mmCIF file with all atom_site columns, C-alpha atoms in Angstrom:
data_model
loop_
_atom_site.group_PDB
_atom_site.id
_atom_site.type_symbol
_atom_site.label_atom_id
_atom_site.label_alt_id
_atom_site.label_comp_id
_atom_site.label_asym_id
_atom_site.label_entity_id
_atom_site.label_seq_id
_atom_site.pdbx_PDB_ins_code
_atom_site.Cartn_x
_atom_site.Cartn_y
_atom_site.Cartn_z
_atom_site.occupancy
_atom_site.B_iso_or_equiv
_atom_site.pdbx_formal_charge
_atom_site.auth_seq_id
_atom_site.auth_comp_id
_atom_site.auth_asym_id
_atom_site.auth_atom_id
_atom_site.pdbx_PDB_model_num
ATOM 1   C CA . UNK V 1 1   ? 0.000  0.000  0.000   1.00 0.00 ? 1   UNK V CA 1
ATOM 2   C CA . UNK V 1 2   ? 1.356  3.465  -0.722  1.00 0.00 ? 2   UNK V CA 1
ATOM 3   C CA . UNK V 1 3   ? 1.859  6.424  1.644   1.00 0.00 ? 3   UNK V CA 1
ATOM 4   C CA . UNK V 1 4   ? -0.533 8.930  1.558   1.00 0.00 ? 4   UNK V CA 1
ATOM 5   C CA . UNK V 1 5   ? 0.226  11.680 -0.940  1.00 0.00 ? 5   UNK V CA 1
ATOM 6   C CA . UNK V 1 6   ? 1.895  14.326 1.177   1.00 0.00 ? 6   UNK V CA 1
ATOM 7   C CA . UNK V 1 7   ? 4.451  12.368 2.834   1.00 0.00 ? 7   UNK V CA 1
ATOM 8   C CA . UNK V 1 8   ? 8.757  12.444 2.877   1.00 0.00 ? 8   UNK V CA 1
ATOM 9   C CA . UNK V 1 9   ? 8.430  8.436  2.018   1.00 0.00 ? 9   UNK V CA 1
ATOM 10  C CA . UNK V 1 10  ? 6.206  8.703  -0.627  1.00 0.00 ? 10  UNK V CA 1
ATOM 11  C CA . UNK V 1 11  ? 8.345  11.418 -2.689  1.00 0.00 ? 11  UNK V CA 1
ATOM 12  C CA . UNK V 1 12  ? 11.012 9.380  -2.079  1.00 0.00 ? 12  UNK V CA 1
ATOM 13  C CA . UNK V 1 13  ? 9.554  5.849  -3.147  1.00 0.00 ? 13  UNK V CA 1
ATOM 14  C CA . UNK V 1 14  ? 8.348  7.906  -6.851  1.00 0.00 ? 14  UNK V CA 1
ATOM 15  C CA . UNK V 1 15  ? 11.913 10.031 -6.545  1.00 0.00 ? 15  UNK V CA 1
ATOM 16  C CA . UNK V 1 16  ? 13.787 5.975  -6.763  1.00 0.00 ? 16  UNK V CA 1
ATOM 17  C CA . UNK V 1 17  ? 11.779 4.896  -9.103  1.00 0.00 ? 17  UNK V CA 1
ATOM 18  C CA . UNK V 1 18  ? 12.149 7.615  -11.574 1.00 0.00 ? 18  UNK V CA 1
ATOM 19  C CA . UNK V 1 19  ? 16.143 7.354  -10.547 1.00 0.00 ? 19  UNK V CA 1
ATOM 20  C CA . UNK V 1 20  ? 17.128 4.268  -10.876 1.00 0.00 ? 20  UNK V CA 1
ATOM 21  C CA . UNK V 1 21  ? 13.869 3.211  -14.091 1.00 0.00 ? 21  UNK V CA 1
ATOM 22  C CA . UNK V 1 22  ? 13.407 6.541  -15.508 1.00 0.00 ? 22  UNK V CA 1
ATOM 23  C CA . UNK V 1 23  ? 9.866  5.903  -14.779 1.00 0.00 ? 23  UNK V CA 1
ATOM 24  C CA . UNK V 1 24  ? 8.031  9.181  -14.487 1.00 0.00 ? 24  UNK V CA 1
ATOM 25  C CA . UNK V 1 25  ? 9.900  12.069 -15.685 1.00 0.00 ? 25  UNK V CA 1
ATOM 26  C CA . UNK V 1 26  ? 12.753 13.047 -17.838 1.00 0.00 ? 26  UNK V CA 1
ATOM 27  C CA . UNK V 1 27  ? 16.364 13.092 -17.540 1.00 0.00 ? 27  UNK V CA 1
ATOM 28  C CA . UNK V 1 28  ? 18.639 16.156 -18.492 1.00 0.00 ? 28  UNK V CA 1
ATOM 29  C CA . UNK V 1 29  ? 22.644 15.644 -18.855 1.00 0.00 ? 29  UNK V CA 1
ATOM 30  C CA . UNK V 1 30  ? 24.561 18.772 -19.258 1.00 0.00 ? 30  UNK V CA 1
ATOM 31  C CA . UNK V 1 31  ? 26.661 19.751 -21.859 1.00 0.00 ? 31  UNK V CA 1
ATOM 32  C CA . UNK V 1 32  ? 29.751 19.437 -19.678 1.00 0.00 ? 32  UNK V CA 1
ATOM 33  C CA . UNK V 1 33  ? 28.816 15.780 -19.071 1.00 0.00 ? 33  UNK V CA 1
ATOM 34  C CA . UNK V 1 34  ? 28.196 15.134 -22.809 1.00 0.00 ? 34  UNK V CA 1
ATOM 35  C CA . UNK V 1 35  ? 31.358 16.818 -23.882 1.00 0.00 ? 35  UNK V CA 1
ATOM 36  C CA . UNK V 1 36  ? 34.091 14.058 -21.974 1.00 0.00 ? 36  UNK V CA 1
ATOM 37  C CA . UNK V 1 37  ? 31.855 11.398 -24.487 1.00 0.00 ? 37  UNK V CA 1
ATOM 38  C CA . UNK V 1 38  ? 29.237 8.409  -24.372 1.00 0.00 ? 38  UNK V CA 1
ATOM 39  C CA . UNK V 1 39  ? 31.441 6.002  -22.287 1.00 0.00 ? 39  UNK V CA 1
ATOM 40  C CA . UNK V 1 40  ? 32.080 9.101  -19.130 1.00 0.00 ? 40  UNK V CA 1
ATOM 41  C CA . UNK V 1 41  ? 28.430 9.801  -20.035 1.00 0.00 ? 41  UNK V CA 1
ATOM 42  C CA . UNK V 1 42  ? 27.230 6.249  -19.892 1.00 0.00 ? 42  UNK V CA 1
ATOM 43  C CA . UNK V 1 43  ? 29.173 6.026  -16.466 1.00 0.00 ? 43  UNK V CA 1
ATOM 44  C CA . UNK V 1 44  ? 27.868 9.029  -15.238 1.00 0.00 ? 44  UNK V CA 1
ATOM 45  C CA . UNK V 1 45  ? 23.789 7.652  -15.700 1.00 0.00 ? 45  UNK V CA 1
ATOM 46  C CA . UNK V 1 46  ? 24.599 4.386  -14.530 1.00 0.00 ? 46  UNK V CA 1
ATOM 47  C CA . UNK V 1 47  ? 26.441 5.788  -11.321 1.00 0.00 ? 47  UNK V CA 1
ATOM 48  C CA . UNK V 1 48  ? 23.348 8.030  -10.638 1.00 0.00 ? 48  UNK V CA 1
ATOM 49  C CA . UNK V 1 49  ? 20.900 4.984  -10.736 1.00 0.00 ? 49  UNK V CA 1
ATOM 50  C CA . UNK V 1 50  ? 22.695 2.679  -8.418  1.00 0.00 ? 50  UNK V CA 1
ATOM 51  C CA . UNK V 1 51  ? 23.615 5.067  -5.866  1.00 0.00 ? 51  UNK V CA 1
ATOM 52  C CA . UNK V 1 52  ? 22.489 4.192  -2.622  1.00 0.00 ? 52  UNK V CA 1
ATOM 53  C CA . UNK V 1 53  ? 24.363 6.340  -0.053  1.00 0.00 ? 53  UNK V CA 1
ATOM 54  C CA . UNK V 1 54  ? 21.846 8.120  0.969   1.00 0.00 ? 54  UNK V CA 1
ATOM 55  C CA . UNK V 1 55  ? 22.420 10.189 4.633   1.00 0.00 ? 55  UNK V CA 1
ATOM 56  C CA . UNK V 1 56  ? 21.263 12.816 7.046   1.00 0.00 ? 56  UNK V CA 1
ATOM 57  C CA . UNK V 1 57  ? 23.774 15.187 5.395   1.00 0.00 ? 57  UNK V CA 1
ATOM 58  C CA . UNK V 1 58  ? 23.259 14.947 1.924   1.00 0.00 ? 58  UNK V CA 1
ATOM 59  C CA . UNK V 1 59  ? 19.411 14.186 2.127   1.00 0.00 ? 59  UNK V CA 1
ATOM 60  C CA . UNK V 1 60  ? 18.173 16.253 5.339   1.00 0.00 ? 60  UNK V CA 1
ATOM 61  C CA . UNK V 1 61  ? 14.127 15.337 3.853   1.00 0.00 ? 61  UNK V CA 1
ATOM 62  C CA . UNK V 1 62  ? 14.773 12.068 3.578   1.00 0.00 ? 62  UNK V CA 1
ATOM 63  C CA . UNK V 1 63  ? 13.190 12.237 -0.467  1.00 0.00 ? 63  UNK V CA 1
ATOM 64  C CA . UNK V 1 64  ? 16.096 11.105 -2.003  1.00 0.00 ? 64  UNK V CA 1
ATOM 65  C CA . UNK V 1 65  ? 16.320 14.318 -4.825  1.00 0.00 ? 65  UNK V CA 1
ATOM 66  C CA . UNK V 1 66  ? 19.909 15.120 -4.739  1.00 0.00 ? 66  UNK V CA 1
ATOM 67  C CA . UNK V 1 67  ? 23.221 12.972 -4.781  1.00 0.00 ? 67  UNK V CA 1
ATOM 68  C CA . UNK V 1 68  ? 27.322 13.062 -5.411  1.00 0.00 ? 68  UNK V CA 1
ATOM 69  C CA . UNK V 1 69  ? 28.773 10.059 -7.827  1.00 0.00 ? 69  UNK V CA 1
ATOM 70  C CA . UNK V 1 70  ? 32.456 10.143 -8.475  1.00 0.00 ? 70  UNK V CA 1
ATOM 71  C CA . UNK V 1 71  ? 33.243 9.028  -12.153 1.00 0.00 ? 71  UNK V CA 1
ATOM 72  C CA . UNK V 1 72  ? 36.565 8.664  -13.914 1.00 0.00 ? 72  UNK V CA 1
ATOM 73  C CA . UNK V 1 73  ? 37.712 11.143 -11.095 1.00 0.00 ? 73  UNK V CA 1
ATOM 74  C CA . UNK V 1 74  ? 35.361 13.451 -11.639 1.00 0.00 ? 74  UNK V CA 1
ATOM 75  C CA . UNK V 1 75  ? 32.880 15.202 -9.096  1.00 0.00 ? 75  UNK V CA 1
ATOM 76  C CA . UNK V 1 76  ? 29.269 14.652 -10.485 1.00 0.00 ? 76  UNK V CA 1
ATOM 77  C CA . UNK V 1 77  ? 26.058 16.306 -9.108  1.00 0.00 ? 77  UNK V CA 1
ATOM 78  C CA . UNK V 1 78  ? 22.637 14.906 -9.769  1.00 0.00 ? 78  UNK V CA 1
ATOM 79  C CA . UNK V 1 79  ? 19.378 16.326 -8.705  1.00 0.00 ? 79  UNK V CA 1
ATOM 80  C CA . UNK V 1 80  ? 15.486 16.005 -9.145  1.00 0.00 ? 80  UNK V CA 1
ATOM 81  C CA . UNK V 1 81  ? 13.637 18.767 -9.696  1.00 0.00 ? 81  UNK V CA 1
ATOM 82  C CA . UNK V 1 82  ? 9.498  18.774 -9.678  1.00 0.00 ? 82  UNK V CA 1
ATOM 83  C CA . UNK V 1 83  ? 7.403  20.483 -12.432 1.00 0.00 ? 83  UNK V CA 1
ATOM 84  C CA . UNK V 1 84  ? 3.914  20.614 -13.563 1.00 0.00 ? 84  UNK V CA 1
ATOM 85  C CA . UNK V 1 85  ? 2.853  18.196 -16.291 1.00 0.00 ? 85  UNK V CA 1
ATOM 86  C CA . UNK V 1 86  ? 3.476  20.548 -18.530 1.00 0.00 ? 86  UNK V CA 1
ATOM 87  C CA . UNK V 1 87  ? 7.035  21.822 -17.236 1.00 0.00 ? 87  UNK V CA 1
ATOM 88  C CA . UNK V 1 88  ? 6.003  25.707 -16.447 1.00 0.00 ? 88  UNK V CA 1
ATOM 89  C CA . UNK V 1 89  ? 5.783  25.690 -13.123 1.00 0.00 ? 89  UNK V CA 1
ATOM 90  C CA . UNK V 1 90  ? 6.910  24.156 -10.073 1.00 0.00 ? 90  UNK V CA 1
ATOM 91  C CA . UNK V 1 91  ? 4.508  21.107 -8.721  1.00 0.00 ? 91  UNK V CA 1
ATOM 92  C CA . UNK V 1 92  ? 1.814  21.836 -6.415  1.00 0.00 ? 92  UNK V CA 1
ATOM 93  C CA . UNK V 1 93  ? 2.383  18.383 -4.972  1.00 0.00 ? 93  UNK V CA 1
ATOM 94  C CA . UNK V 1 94  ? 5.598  16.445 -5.504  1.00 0.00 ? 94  UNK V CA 1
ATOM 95  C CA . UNK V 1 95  ? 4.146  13.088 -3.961  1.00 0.00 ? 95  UNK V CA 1
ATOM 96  C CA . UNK V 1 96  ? 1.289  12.850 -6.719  1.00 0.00 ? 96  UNK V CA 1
ATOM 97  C CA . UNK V 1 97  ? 2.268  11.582 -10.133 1.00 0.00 ? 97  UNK V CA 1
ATOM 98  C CA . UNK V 1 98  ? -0.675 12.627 -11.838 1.00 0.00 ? 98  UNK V CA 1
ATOM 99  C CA . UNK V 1 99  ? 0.071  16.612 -11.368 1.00 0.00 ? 99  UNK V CA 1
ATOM 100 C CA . UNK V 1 100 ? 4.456  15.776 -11.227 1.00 0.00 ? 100 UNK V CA 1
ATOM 101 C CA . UNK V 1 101 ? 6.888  15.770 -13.883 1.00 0.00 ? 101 UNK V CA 1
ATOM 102 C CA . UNK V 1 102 ? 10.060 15.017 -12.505 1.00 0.00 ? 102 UNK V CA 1
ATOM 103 C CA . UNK V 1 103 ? 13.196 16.044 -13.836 1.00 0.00 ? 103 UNK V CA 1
ATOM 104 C CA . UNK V 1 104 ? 16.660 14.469 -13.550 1.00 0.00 ? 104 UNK V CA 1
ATOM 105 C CA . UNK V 1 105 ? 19.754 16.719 -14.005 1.00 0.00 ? 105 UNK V CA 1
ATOM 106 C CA . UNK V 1 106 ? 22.960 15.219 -14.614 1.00 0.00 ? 106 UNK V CA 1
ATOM 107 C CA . UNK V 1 107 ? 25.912 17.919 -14.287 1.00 0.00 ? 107 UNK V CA 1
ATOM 108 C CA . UNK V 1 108 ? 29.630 18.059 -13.350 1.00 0.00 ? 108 UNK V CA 1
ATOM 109 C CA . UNK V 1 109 ? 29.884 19.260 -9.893  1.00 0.00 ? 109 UNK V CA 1
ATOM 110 C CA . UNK V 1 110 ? 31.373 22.567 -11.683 1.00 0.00 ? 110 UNK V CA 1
ATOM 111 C CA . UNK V 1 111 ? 28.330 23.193 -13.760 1.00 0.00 ? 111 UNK V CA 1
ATOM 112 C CA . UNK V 1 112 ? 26.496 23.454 -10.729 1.00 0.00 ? 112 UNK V CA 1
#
């Protein structure tokens, strides 16, 4: 059974879904990541869906929308943000799917 609506665990549970399946949003990479080519790029997505390390430092809300990878050396930020179906404006409601788009960004630590 899922959480209600406007709960921590229940942004969370859609915000690893949509991480780790790109179920439910879409996923932006960055020019910066693009530019060091497909197999840092490749390493960069699949880094971002396995991560697990998930603390009170780097995830004070507990929804699991933010994260730090290391690839090839390299510092790499990721982040999901929450829009409106139709991407204007921020969602009313981050824990209902039917009124969220979420969005995935992919940067070097630098482009952040």
């Amino acid at each position: 059974m899922n959480a209600p609506l406007h709960t921590a665990s229940r942004i969370r549970e859609l915000n690893d879904l949509f991480r780790t399946c790109f179920i439910g949003g879409r996923v932006l990479i960055t020019e910066g990541i693009i530019a060091l080519g497909d197999t840092f790029t490749s390493g960069c997505v699949e880094a971002v869906r396995r991560f697990t390390d998930f603390s009170a430092d780097n995830d004070p809300y507990g929804e699991h929308d933010f994260g730090c990878v290391t690839v090839d050396n390299r510092k790499v930020f990721w982040k999901i943000d929450y829009y409106d179906r139709d991407c204007r404006y921020g969602s009313e409601c981050p824990a209902d799917p039917a009124q969220t788009t979420r969005v995935l960004t992919i940067m070097l630590a630098s482009e952040y």
